[in-house]
Coordinates of C-alpha atoms in Angstrom, one line a residue:
Chain V
M1 CA 56.1 -52.9 211.3
S2 CA 53.3 -50.5 210.4
A3 CA 54.0 -46.9 209.9
K4 CA 51.9 -46.0 212.9
A5 CA 53.8 -48.3 215.2
K6 CA 57.1 -47.0 213.9
K7 CA 56.0 -43.5 214.6
R8 CA 55.0 -44.4 218.2
K9 CA 58.4 -45.9 218.7
E10 CA 60.2 -42.8 217.4
N11 CA 58.2 -40.6 219.7
T12 CA 59.0 -42.7 222.8
S13 CA 62.6 -43.4 221.8
A14 CA 63.7 -40.0 223.3
E15 CA 63.1 -41.1 226.9
P16 CA 61.3 -44.4 226.9
K17 CA 59.8 -45.3 230.2
V18 CA 60.8 -49.0 230.6
K19 CA 59.5 -50.6 233.7
I20 CA 61.7 -53.0 235.6
T21 CA 60.0 -56.3 235.0
V22 CA 61.3 -59.9 235.0
K23 CA 60.7 -60.0 231.3
E24 CA 62.7 -56.9 230.6
L25 CA 65.5 -58.0 232.9
K26 CA 65.7 -61.3 231.0
R27 CA 65.8 -59.5 227.7
Q28 CA 68.6 -57.2 228.9
K29 CA 70.6 -59.9 230.6
V30 CA 73.7 -59.4 228.4
L31 CA 73.7 -55.7 229.2
L32 CA 73.2 -56.3 232.9
F33 CA 75.9 -58.9 233.0
W34 CA 78.5 -56.6 231.4
S35 CA 77.5 -53.6 233.4
A36 CA 77.7 -55.5 236.6
I37 CA 81.3 -56.5 235.8
I38 CA 82.2 -53.0 234.9
V39 CA 80.6 -51.6 238.0
I40 CA 82.5 -54.1 240.2
Y41 CA 85.7 -53.0 238.5
G42 CA 84.8 -49.4 239.0
F43 CA 83.9 -49.9 242.6
I44 CA 87.3 -51.5 243.3
F45 CA 89.5 -49.1 241.4
Y46 CA 87.6 -45.8 241.7
Y47 CA 85.4 -45.9 244.8
L48 CA 87.3 -48.1 247.2
P49 CA 90.2 -45.7 247.4
L50 CA 87.8 -43.1 248.8
G51 CA 87.5 -45.2 251.9
G52 CA 91.2 -44.5 252.4
W53 CA 90.2 -41.0 253.2
V54 CA 89.6 -42.3 256.8
M55 CA 93.4 -42.3 257.1
A56 CA 93.4 -38.5 257.2
F57 CA 91.5 -38.6 260.5
Q58 CA 93.8 -41.3 262.0
N59 CA 97.3 -41.8 263.1
Y60 CA 97.5 -44.4 260.4
K61 CA 100.0 -47.2 261.0
P62 CA 100.3 -49.7 258.2
A63 CA 101.0 -52.5 260.8
K64 CA 97.6 -51.8 262.5
G65 CA 95.6 -51.2 259.3
L66 CA 92.6 -49.0 258.7
L67 CA 90.4 -50.6 261.4
H68 CA 92.8 -50.5 264.3
S69 CA 94.7 -47.2 263.9
E70 CA 94.1 -44.5 266.5
F71 CA 91.6 -41.8 265.6
V72 CA 92.9 -38.3 266.0
G73 CA 90.0 -36.2 264.5
L74 CA 91.1 -33.1 262.7
D75 CA 94.6 -33.2 264.2
K76 CA 96.3 -33.9 260.9
F77 CA 94.5 -31.1 259.1
K78 CA 95.5 -28.7 262.0
R79 CA 99.1 -29.8 261.6
L80 CA 98.8 -29.3 257.8
F81 CA 97.6 -25.8 258.0
S82 CA 100.2 -24.8 260.7
D83 CA 102.9 -26.1 258.4
E84 CA 104.5 -23.2 256.6
T85 CA 105.7 -25.4 253.8
F86 CA 102.1 -26.5 253.1
L87 CA 100.9 -22.9 252.9
R88 CA 103.6 -22.1 250.5
V89 CA 102.8 -25.2 248.5
I90 CA 99.1 -24.0 248.2
R91 CA 100.3 -20.6 247.0
N92 CA 102.6 -22.2 244.4
T93 CA 99.9 -24.5 243.1
L94 CA 97.3 -21.8 242.8
A95 CA 99.8 -19.3 241.3
M96 CA 101.1 -21.7 238.7
G97 CA 97.6 -23.0 238.0
I98 CA 96.2 -19.6 237.3
I99 CA 99.2 -18.3 235.3
N100 CA 99.2 -21.4 233.2
L101 CA 95.5 -21.3 232.6
V102 CA 95.6 -17.6 231.5
A103 CA 98.7 -18.0 229.4
T104 CA 97.6 -21.2 227.6
F105 CA 94.1 -19.7 227.0
V106 CA 95.2 -16.5 225.6
M107 CA 97.8 -18.1 223.3
A108 CA 95.4 -20.8 222.0
I109 CA 92.8 -18.2 221.1
L110 CA 95.3 -15.9 219.5
F111 CA 96.8 -18.7 217.6
A112 CA 93.5 -20.0 216.4
I113 CA 92.3 -16.6 215.2
L114 CA 95.6 -15.8 213.4
L115 CA 95.8 -19.2 211.8
N116 CA 92.3 -18.8 210.5
E117 CA 93.5 -15.6 208.8
I118 CA 96.1 -17.5 206.7
R119 CA 94.5 -17.8 203.3
Q120 CA 96.8 -20.4 201.7
R121 CA 95.3 -23.7 202.6
R122 CA 98.5 -25.7 202.3
T123 CA 100.4 -23.3 204.5
K124 CA 97.7 -23.4 207.0
K125 CA 97.6 -27.2 207.1
V126 CA 101.4 -27.4 207.5
I127 CA 101.4 -24.9 210.4
Q128 CA 98.6 -26.7 212.1
T129 CA 100.3 -30.1 211.8
V130 CA 103.5 -28.6 213.3
S131 CA 101.5 -27.0 216.1
Y132 CA 100.2 -30.4 217.4
L133 CA 103.6 -31.9 217.6
P134 CA 104.6 -30.9 221.2
H135 CA 101.3 -32.2 222.6
F136 CA 102.4 -35.7 221.8
L137 CA 105.7 -35.4 223.6
S138 CA 105.9 -36.5 227.2
W139 CA 106.8 -34.1 229.9
I140 CA 110.1 -36.0 230.3
I141 CA 111.1 -35.1 226.8
V142 CA 109.8 -31.5 227.2
T143 CA 111.8 -31.0 230.3
G144 CA 114.9 -32.5 228.6
I145 CA 114.4 -30.1 225.7
L146 CA 114.0 -27.2 228.1
H147 CA 117.3 -28.1 229.8
D148 CA 119.0 -28.0 226.5
V149 CA 117.5 -24.8 225.3
L150 CA 118.0 -22.9 228.5
S151 CA 121.4 -24.3 229.4
G152 CA 124.5 -22.1 229.6
T153 CA 125.4 -22.9 226.0
G154 CA 121.7 -23.1 224.9
I155 CA 120.1 -21.0 222.2
V156 CA 118.3 -18.7 224.6
N157 CA 121.5 -17.6 226.4
E158 CA 123.2 -17.2 223.1
V159 CA 120.6 -15.1 221.5
L160 CA 120.5 -12.9 224.6
M161 CA 124.2 -12.5 224.6
N162 CA 124.4 -11.7 220.9
L163 CA 121.7 -9.0 221.4
H164 CA 123.9 -7.7 224.2
L165 CA 121.0 -7.9 226.6
I166 CA 123.2 -9.9 229.0
D167 CA 126.9 -10.3 229.3
K168 CA 127.1 -13.5 231.3
S169 CA 124.9 -16.5 230.6
I170 CA 122.0 -16.9 233.0
D171 CA 121.5 -20.1 234.9
F172 CA 117.7 -20.2 234.5
F173 CA 117.1 -23.2 236.8
A174 CA 118.9 -21.7 239.8
H175 CA 116.7 -18.6 240.3
P176 CA 113.3 -18.9 241.9
S177 CA 112.1 -15.9 239.9
Y178 CA 112.4 -17.7 236.6
F179 CA 110.6 -20.9 237.6
W180 CA 107.0 -19.9 237.1
P181 CA 107.6 -18.2 233.8
I182 CA 109.5 -21.3 232.5
V183 CA 106.6 -23.5 233.6
A184 CA 104.1 -21.2 231.9
F185 CA 106.2 -21.1 228.7
A186 CA 106.5 -24.9 228.7
N187 CA 102.7 -25.3 229.0
V188 CA 102.1 -22.8 226.2
W189 CA 104.7 -24.5 224.0
K190 CA 103.2 -27.9 224.5
E191 CA 99.5 -27.2 224.3
T192 CA 98.8 -24.1 222.2
G193 CA 98.2 -26.0 218.9
W194 CA 96.2 -28.7 220.6
N195 CA 94.0 -26.3 222.5
A196 CA 93.4 -24.3 219.4
I197 CA 91.6 -27.2 217.7
I198 CA 88.3 -26.5 219.4
Y199 CA 88.5 -22.7 218.7
L200 CA 89.3 -23.4 215.0
S201 CA 86.3 -25.6 214.7
A202 CA 84.1 -23.0 216.5
I203 CA 85.4 -20.4 214.0
T204 CA 84.4 -22.5 211.0
A205 CA 80.9 -22.6 212.4
I206 CA 80.6 -18.8 212.2
D207 CA 78.1 -17.7 209.5
P208 CA 80.2 -16.5 206.5
S209 CA 77.6 -13.9 205.7
L210 CA 78.6 -12.0 208.8
Y211 CA 82.0 -11.5 207.3
E212 CA 80.6 -10.4 204.1
A213 CA 78.3 -7.9 205.8
A214 CA 81.3 -6.6 207.8
A215 CA 83.3 -6.2 204.6
I216 CA 80.5 -4.2 203.0
D217 CA 80.6 -1.9 206.0
G218 CA 84.2 -1.4 205.2
A219 CA 85.7 -3.5 208.1
G220 CA 89.4 -4.5 207.6
R221 CA 90.9 -7.7 208.9
M222 CA 91.4 -6.4 212.4
K223 CA 87.8 -5.1 212.7
K224 CA 86.5 -8.4 211.4
I225 CA 88.4 -10.3 214.0
L226 CA 87.2 -8.0 216.8
H227 CA 83.6 -7.7 215.8
V228 CA 82.8 -11.1 214.1
T229 CA 85.3 -13.8 215.0
L230 CA 85.8 -13.0 218.7
P231 CA 82.1 -12.7 219.5
G232 CA 81.5 -15.8 217.4
I233 CA 83.7 -18.0 219.6
K234 CA 82.8 -16.3 222.9
P235 CA 80.5 -19.1 224.0
T236 CA 83.2 -21.7 223.4
I237 CA 85.8 -19.6 225.3
I238 CA 83.5 -19.2 228.3
I239 CA 82.6 -22.9 228.5
L240 CA 86.2 -24.0 228.2
L241 CA 87.3 -21.4 230.8
L242 CA 84.7 -22.6 233.3
M243 CA 85.5 -26.2 232.6
N244 CA 89.2 -25.6 233.3
V245 CA 88.7 -23.6 236.5
G246 CA 88.0 -26.9 238.3
N247 CA 91.4 -28.2 237.1
V248 CA 93.4 -25.3 238.4
L249 CA 94.8 -27.3 241.3
N250 CA 95.5 -30.3 239.0
A251 CA 97.8 -28.2 236.9
G252 CA 100.9 -29.0 238.9
F253 CA 102.8 -32.2 239.1
E254 CA 104.9 -33.6 236.3
I255 CA 106.8 -30.5 235.1
Q256 CA 107.3 -29.1 238.5
Y257 CA 108.5 -32.5 239.8
L258 CA 110.9 -32.9 236.8
L259 CA 112.2 -29.4 236.7
G260 CA 112.3 -28.6 240.4
N261 CA 115.6 -28.7 242.3
G262 CA 116.8 -27.7 245.7
L263 CA 117.5 -24.1 244.6
V264 CA 114.0 -23.4 243.5
Q265 CA 111.9 -25.7 245.7
S266 CA 110.3 -22.8 247.6
V267 CA 108.5 -21.9 244.4
S268 CA 108.4 -25.2 242.6
Q269 CA 106.7 -27.5 245.1
T270 CA 103.0 -28.1 244.5
I271 CA 100.3 -30.0 246.5
D272 CA 100.8 -33.2 244.6
I273 CA 104.5 -33.1 245.1
Y274 CA 103.9 -32.4 248.8
V275 CA 101.7 -35.5 249.0
L276 CA 104.2 -37.6 247.2
K277 CA 107.0 -36.4 249.4
W278 CA 105.2 -36.9 252.7
G279 CA 103.1 -39.8 251.8
I280 CA 105.3 -42.1 249.8
S281 CA 108.8 -41.1 250.6
Q282 CA 108.4 -40.3 254.3
G283 CA 105.7 -42.9 254.9
D284 CA 103.3 -40.5 256.7
Y285 CA 100.2 -41.7 254.9
S286 CA 97.8 -39.7 257.1
I287 CA 99.3 -36.2 256.4
G288 CA 99.6 -37.0 252.7
T289 CA 96.0 -38.2 252.5
A290 CA 94.8 -35.1 254.3
A291 CA 96.6 -32.8 251.8
G292 CA 95.0 -34.8 249.0
I293 CA 91.5 -34.4 250.5
F294 CA 92.0 -30.7 250.8
K295 CA 92.9 -30.5 247.1
S296 CA 89.9 -32.7 246.1
I297 CA 87.5 -30.6 248.1
V298 CA 88.7 -27.3 246.8
S299 CA 88.5 -28.7 243.2
I300 CA 85.0 -29.9 243.7
I301 CA 83.9 -26.5 245.1
L302 CA 85.5 -24.7 242.1
I303 CA 83.7 -27.1 239.7
V304 CA 80.3 -26.5 241.4
I305 CA 80.8 -22.7 241.3
A306 CA 81.8 -22.8 237.7
N307 CA 78.8 -24.9 236.9
Q308 CA 76.5 -22.5 238.6
I309 CA 78.0 -19.6 236.7
A310 CA 77.6 -21.5 233.5
K311 CA 73.9 -22.2 234.2
R312 CA 73.2 -18.6 235.1
N313 CA 74.7 -17.4 231.9
G314 CA 72.5 -19.8 230.0
E315 CA 75.4 -21.9 228.8
E316 CA 75.2 -25.6 228.6
R317 CA 75.9 -27.2 231.9
L318 CA 79.2 -28.8 232.4
Y319 CA 78.0 -32.0 233.9
Chain R
M1 CA 78.4 -9.7 194.6
E2 CA 80.8 -9.9 191.8
N3 CA 81.5 -6.2 192.2
N4 CA 82.3 -6.9 195.8
V5 CA 84.8 -9.6 195.1
K6 CA 86.5 -7.4 192.6
R7 CA 86.8 -4.6 195.1
K8 CA 88.3 -6.9 197.7
K9 CA 90.8 -8.3 195.2
K10 CA 91.8 -5.0 193.8
K11 CA 93.1 -3.3 196.9
T12 CA 94.5 -4.4 200.2
S13 CA 94.4 -1.5 202.6
A14 CA 97.5 -0.4 204.4
A15 CA 96.1 -1.7 207.7
D16 CA 95.4 -5.1 206.2
M17 CA 98.8 -5.2 204.7
A18 CA 100.3 -4.5 208.1
F19 CA 98.2 -7.2 209.6
I20 CA 99.3 -9.8 207.0
I21 CA 102.9 -9.0 207.6
F22 CA 102.5 -9.2 211.4
N23 CA 100.6 -12.5 211.0
S24 CA 103.2 -14.0 208.8
L25 CA 106.0 -13.0 211.2
F26 CA 104.0 -14.5 214.1
M27 CA 103.5 -17.8 212.3
I28 CA 107.2 -18.0 211.2
L29 CA 108.2 -17.4 214.8
F30 CA 105.6 -19.9 216.1
V31 CA 106.8 -22.7 213.8
A32 CA 110.5 -21.9 214.5
I33 CA 110.0 -22.0 218.3
T34 CA 108.0 -25.2 218.0
L35 CA 110.4 -27.1 215.8
Y36 CA 113.8 -25.7 216.8
P37 CA 114.2 -27.6 220.1
V38 CA 113.3 -30.9 218.4
L39 CA 115.6 -30.3 215.5
N40 CA 118.3 -29.2 217.9
T41 CA 118.0 -32.4 219.9
L42 CA 118.2 -34.4 216.6
A43 CA 121.4 -32.6 215.7
I44 CA 123.0 -33.2 219.1
S45 CA 122.0 -36.9 218.9
F46 CA 124.1 -37.3 215.8
N47 CA 127.0 -35.2 217.1
D48 CA 130.1 -36.4 218.8
G49 CA 129.4 -36.1 222.6
T50 CA 132.5 -34.3 223.8
D51 CA 132.5 -32.0 220.8
A52 CA 128.9 -31.0 221.6
L53 CA 130.0 -29.7 225.0
R54 CA 131.6 -26.8 223.3
G55 CA 128.1 -25.7 222.4
G56 CA 127.2 -23.9 219.1
I57 CA 125.3 -26.9 217.6
Y58 CA 122.0 -25.7 216.1
L59 CA 120.3 -27.5 213.4
W60 CA 123.1 -29.7 211.9
P61 CA 125.7 -31.9 213.7
R62 CA 129.3 -30.6 213.5
K63 CA 131.1 -33.8 214.1
F64 CA 128.9 -36.6 212.8
T65 CA 128.7 -39.9 214.6
L66 CA 126.3 -42.8 215.2
K67 CA 128.0 -43.6 218.5
N68 CA 125.2 -42.1 220.6
Y69 CA 122.7 -44.4 219.0
T70 CA 124.8 -47.5 219.3
T71 CA 125.4 -46.7 222.9
V72 CA 121.7 -46.4 223.6
L73 CA 120.9 -49.6 221.8
Q74 CA 123.5 -51.4 223.9
K75 CA 121.9 -50.3 227.2
N76 CA 120.0 -53.3 228.5
N77 CA 117.5 -51.3 230.6
L78 CA 116.6 -49.1 227.6
I79 CA 115.9 -52.2 225.5
T80 CA 113.8 -53.7 228.3
G81 CA 112.0 -50.3 228.6
A82 CA 111.3 -50.3 224.9
Y83 CA 109.7 -53.8 225.0
I84 CA 107.6 -53.0 228.1
T85 CA 106.5 -49.7 226.6
V86 CA 105.4 -51.3 223.3
A87 CA 103.6 -54.1 225.3
R88 CA 101.8 -51.7 227.6
T89 CA 100.8 -49.5 224.7
V90 CA 99.4 -52.4 222.7
I91 CA 97.7 -54.3 225.5
G92 CA 96.7 -51.2 227.4
T93 CA 95.1 -49.6 224.4
A94 CA 93.3 -52.7 223.2
S95 CA 91.8 -53.5 226.6
A96 CA 90.9 -49.9 227.4
L97 CA 89.2 -49.6 224.0
I98 CA 87.2 -52.8 224.4
V99 CA 86.0 -52.0 227.9
N100 CA 85.1 -48.3 227.1
A101 CA 83.3 -49.4 223.9
I102 CA 81.2 -52.0 225.8
L103 CA 80.4 -49.5 228.5
A104 CA 79.5 -46.8 225.9
F105 CA 77.3 -49.2 224.1
I106 CA 75.4 -50.2 227.2
V107 CA 74.9 -46.6 228.2
S108 CA 73.8 -45.7 224.7
Q109 CA 70.9 -48.2 224.8
K110 CA 67.8 -46.1 225.4
R111 CA 65.9 -49.1 226.8
F112 CA 68.6 -50.1 229.2
L113 CA 67.0 -50.1 232.7
F114 CA 69.9 -48.6 234.7
R115 CA 71.1 -46.2 232.0
R116 CA 71.1 -43.1 234.1
Q117 CA 72.6 -44.7 237.2
L118 CA 75.4 -46.3 235.2
S119 CA 76.3 -43.0 233.5
L120 CA 76.3 -41.2 236.8
F121 CA 78.4 -43.9 238.4
W122 CA 81.2 -43.2 235.9
V123 CA 80.8 -39.4 235.5
V124 CA 81.4 -39.0 239.2
T125 CA 84.8 -40.6 238.8
M126 CA 85.8 -37.8 236.6
Y127 CA 85.6 -35.4 239.5
V128 CA 86.2 -37.4 242.6
N129 CA 89.1 -39.8 243.3
G130 CA 90.8 -41.2 246.3
G131 CA 94.1 -39.5 245.5
L132 CA 97.7 -40.7 245.3
I133 CA 98.1 -42.5 248.7
P134 CA 94.9 -44.4 249.0
N135 CA 95.4 -45.6 245.3
F136 CA 98.9 -46.6 246.1
L137 CA 97.8 -48.6 249.1
L138 CA 95.0 -50.3 247.2
L139 CA 97.3 -51.4 244.3
K140 CA 99.8 -52.6 246.8
G141 CA 97.1 -54.5 248.6
L142 CA 95.9 -56.1 245.3
H143 CA 99.5 -57.1 244.6
L144 CA 99.5 -55.0 241.4
T145 CA 102.7 -53.2 242.4
N146 CA 105.9 -54.7 241.0
S147 CA 103.9 -56.1 238.1
F148 CA 103.3 -55.3 234.5
W149 CA 99.5 -55.2 235.0
V150 CA 99.6 -52.0 237.0
Y151 CA 100.1 -50.3 233.6
V152 CA 96.9 -51.9 232.2
I153 CA 94.3 -52.6 234.8
P154 CA 93.9 -49.6 237.1
G155 CA 93.1 -46.9 234.5
M156 CA 91.2 -49.0 232.0
V157 CA 87.9 -47.2 232.1
S158 CA 87.9 -43.5 231.5
A159 CA 84.6 -41.6 231.7
F160 CA 85.8 -39.1 229.2
N161 CA 86.6 -41.7 226.6
M162 CA 83.4 -43.4 227.3
L163 CA 81.4 -40.2 226.8
V164 CA 83.2 -39.5 223.5
I165 CA 82.2 -43.0 222.2
R166 CA 78.7 -42.7 223.6
T167 CA 78.1 -39.4 221.9
Y168 CA 79.2 -40.9 218.6
M169 CA 76.9 -43.9 219.1
N170 CA 74.0 -41.7 219.9
G171 CA 74.5 -40.0 216.6
L172 CA 74.0 -43.3 214.6
P173 CA 70.7 -43.8 212.9
E174 CA 68.4 -45.6 215.4
S175 CA 66.6 -47.5 212.6
L176 CA 69.7 -49.6 212.1
V177 CA 69.6 -51.1 215.6
E178 CA 65.8 -51.4 215.5
S179 CA 65.6 -53.3 212.3
A180 CA 68.3 -55.7 213.5
Q181 CA 66.4 -56.2 216.7
L182 CA 63.3 -57.0 214.6
D183 CA 65.4 -59.6 212.8
G184 CA 66.0 -61.2 216.2
A185 CA 69.6 -60.0 216.7
G186 CA 70.7 -59.9 220.4
Y187 CA 72.7 -57.1 222.0
T188 CA 76.0 -58.9 221.4
T189 CA 75.3 -59.2 217.7
I190 CA 74.2 -55.6 217.4
F191 CA 77.3 -54.4 219.2
L192 CA 79.8 -56.6 217.3
K193 CA 78.2 -56.6 213.8
I194 CA 76.3 -53.4 213.5
V195 CA 77.4 -50.7 215.9
S196 CA 81.2 -51.3 216.1
P197 CA 81.9 -51.3 212.4
L198 CA 80.2 -47.9 212.2
C199 CA 82.2 -46.6 215.2
K200 CA 85.6 -47.2 213.6
P201 CA 86.4 -43.5 213.4
V202 CA 85.6 -42.8 217.1
Y203 CA 87.4 -46.0 218.2
A204 CA 90.5 -44.8 216.3
T205 CA 90.2 -41.5 218.2
V206 CA 90.0 -43.1 221.6
A207 CA 92.7 -45.6 220.7
L208 CA 95.0 -42.7 219.8
F209 CA 94.3 -40.9 223.1
V210 CA 94.9 -44.0 225.2
A211 CA 98.0 -45.0 223.2
V212 CA 99.7 -41.7 223.5
G213 CA 99.0 -41.7 227.2
Q214 CA 100.4 -45.2 227.6
W215 CA 103.5 -44.4 225.6
N216 CA 104.3 -41.2 227.4
S217 CA 103.5 -42.2 231.0
W218 CA 106.4 -42.6 233.4
F219 CA 105.1 -41.8 236.8
D220 CA 103.4 -45.2 237.3
A221 CA 106.7 -47.0 236.5
M222 CA 108.5 -44.8 239.1
L223 CA 105.9 -45.2 241.7
Y224 CA 104.8 -48.8 241.5
N225 CA 107.7 -50.6 239.7
R226 CA 110.8 -48.8 241.0
M227 CA 112.1 -52.0 242.5
S228 CA 111.3 -54.2 239.5
E229 CA 113.7 -53.3 236.7
Q230 CA 112.2 -55.9 234.4
Y231 CA 109.1 -53.7 234.2
T232 CA 110.8 -50.4 233.5
T233 CA 109.5 -48.2 230.7
L234 CA 111.2 -46.1 228.1
Q235 CA 110.0 -42.8 229.5
Y236 CA 111.2 -43.8 233.0
E237 CA 114.6 -44.7 231.7
L238 CA 114.7 -41.4 229.8
M239 CA 113.9 -39.7 233.1
K240 CA 116.8 -41.4 234.8
L241 CA 119.1 -40.3 232.0
L242 CA 117.8 -36.8 232.4
S243 CA 118.4 -36.6 236.1
S244 CA 121.9 -38.1 235.7
V245 CA 122.6 -35.2 233.3
T246 CA 121.2 -32.5 235.5
N247 CA 122.7 -33.9 238.7
Q248 CA 126.2 -33.8 237.3
G249 CA 125.4 -30.2 236.5
A250 CA 126.4 -28.5 233.3
S251 CA 130.0 -28.5 234.4
A252 CA 131.8 -29.4 231.3
E253 CA 134.8 -30.7 233.4
S254 CA 133.0 -33.7 234.8
M255 CA 131.7 -34.7 231.4
K256 CA 134.9 -34.3 229.6
N257 CA 136.0 -37.3 231.6
A258 CA 133.3 -39.3 230.0
V259 CA 134.5 -42.4 228.2
G260 CA 135.0 -42.2 224.5
A261 CA 132.9 -39.8 222.4
V262 CA 129.6 -40.1 224.2
T263 CA 128.4 -38.0 227.1
P264 CA 125.2 -38.3 229.2
T265 CA 123.8 -35.3 227.2
S266 CA 124.4 -36.8 223.8
V267 CA 123.1 -40.3 224.9
R268 CA 120.0 -38.6 226.3
A269 CA 119.5 -36.8 223.0
A270 CA 119.6 -40.1 221.1
A271 CA 117.2 -41.8 223.6
T272 CA 114.9 -38.8 223.3
I273 CA 114.8 -39.1 219.5
I274 CA 114.2 -42.8 219.7
T275 CA 111.3 -42.3 222.2
M276 CA 109.5 -39.6 220.2
L277 CA 110.1 -41.1 216.8
P278 CA 107.1 -43.5 216.6
I279 CA 104.6 -40.8 217.7
I280 CA 106.0 -38.2 215.4
C281 CA 105.8 -40.6 212.5
I282 CA 102.2 -41.6 213.2
Y283 CA 100.3 -38.5 214.4
P284 CA 100.2 -36.4 211.2
F285 CA 98.1 -39.2 209.6
L286 CA 95.7 -39.4 212.5
Q287 CA 94.8 -35.7 212.5
K288 CA 91.3 -36.1 211.4
Y289 CA 90.6 -38.6 214.1
F290 CA 91.7 -36.5 217.0
V291 CA 90.1 -33.4 215.7
T292 CA 86.8 -35.3 215.6
G293 CA 87.4 -36.7 219.0
L294 CA 88.0 -33.3 220.6
T295 CA 85.0 -31.8 219.0
L296 CA 82.8 -34.7 220.0
G297 CA 83.9 -34.6 223.6
G298 CA 83.6 -30.9 223.5
V299 CA 86.2 -31.2 226.2
K300 CA 89.9 -31.2 226.1
E301 CA 92.1 -33.4 228.1

């Protein structure tokens, strides 16, 4: 290939305009074949279930099927929003979603910054390796561990007793007021090290000369963190925050399901648990689907808003 | 410059000293809080069950025994669960990796006619999905419930993993693919012989993500295979052990009646250790892969 031809190719390779012609279709038949298979698969497993949303507007009876069940319009949604349990469930989901988001964010940033200040490379490496560990454990294991640690004879009660802060062991899982903090703590415990990965790599990208300049100006460790490190990772913080806003309602299933019990269910039940309870256990598919749709729509609205904010701030778009 | 370094070395200000002390304390506390629960479970798993009920076991067993482990290894459903978990991890990871790699390769081909449409088709699935009940009914309709394949087939493609691989492929030098094309290589050859060998690091990353997800998942076993004990998984069996412990309450009385030296708590501790052991042994060696993967995706999951 001549140099000229090569250059032309490079120029066009950014966004080549390839016309759909029989020749081109033939040339790409392998790609077309595989993408067709993958699209069919995707249609069945990812798009077909969306058709099930019809159930939310029906009095769905499995015996009658989707086509012959009676249409009831928005009845199911009306019932949903007049159900006090559902309103409480929305509150729980939102509250835990926001508390977890804030807690895990603050801890991950704090941990990343402080770890970066450790000068001994080996120590740093060891701490970081330890910090990833909980991310790889399942929620089953984490809740099991929480039960041990917070039980009547567990370490937390013992420490509190030895410090004379309490004189009788606390049954942490029997009081609604402890539930949200426990869930937040579990999330922080599990994900701090993992979430810090991105911040640590953002910190390494900060120009070292900025630190040198700050040192010449007489800045100590704290000042450097506040005036160099934090501003340096601010874009990363903002983009991750926005990206996670859309997930606020998704933050509640496994741990709440596994840790919840009759005594705390007024604060532990989330939208997903409500769907599972009504849909699968009680067999009311319509009301369960309606609750699921509500969650999806709120999530999508949150994502669109977050994306708009990101665009306005000149950040990279999220999608 | 040299002057500067000297000055820094010579003196640590009082404020910096305080900072270093605070930071060290923070890190010690962090490591302790992270590791203690795991080490405590390990100690309990090697301790006599009835003895453990008295409490006061921290990092070392008081009355050493292997009974908890032998009990676990004699439980048939746990053994079945272990087989199924290994099978779903291996098969599920391999198939997800292959499909995501093929998809990423197609989408990374700049000349591909439906590149944008195909990308969009999958990116949409990251944000919109039918939800629990429609999915449940679909899988039931397809006769995937009460079967092993429900662990493998439904979640095979993940737009996130596809994007991670695609980003990596886009970073490969284009001239490699072009010169192969000039030599007359077709897409299959390019994918298998040229692109894939270069993508080993990102394949490892995605394989790790998928494998951990497969190993740790329990909800699908509960939802779809509750009635088929032959397809139970390790995590689901662990969950049943956990709820049997919590349902009996922490009342030591009921557990003192437990047969022999094992109690539900001690058996659960042993099962927990067995379940987490493979991952704990593997992950420290794969650090560089998941760090790359997270930075590539720019997203966390």
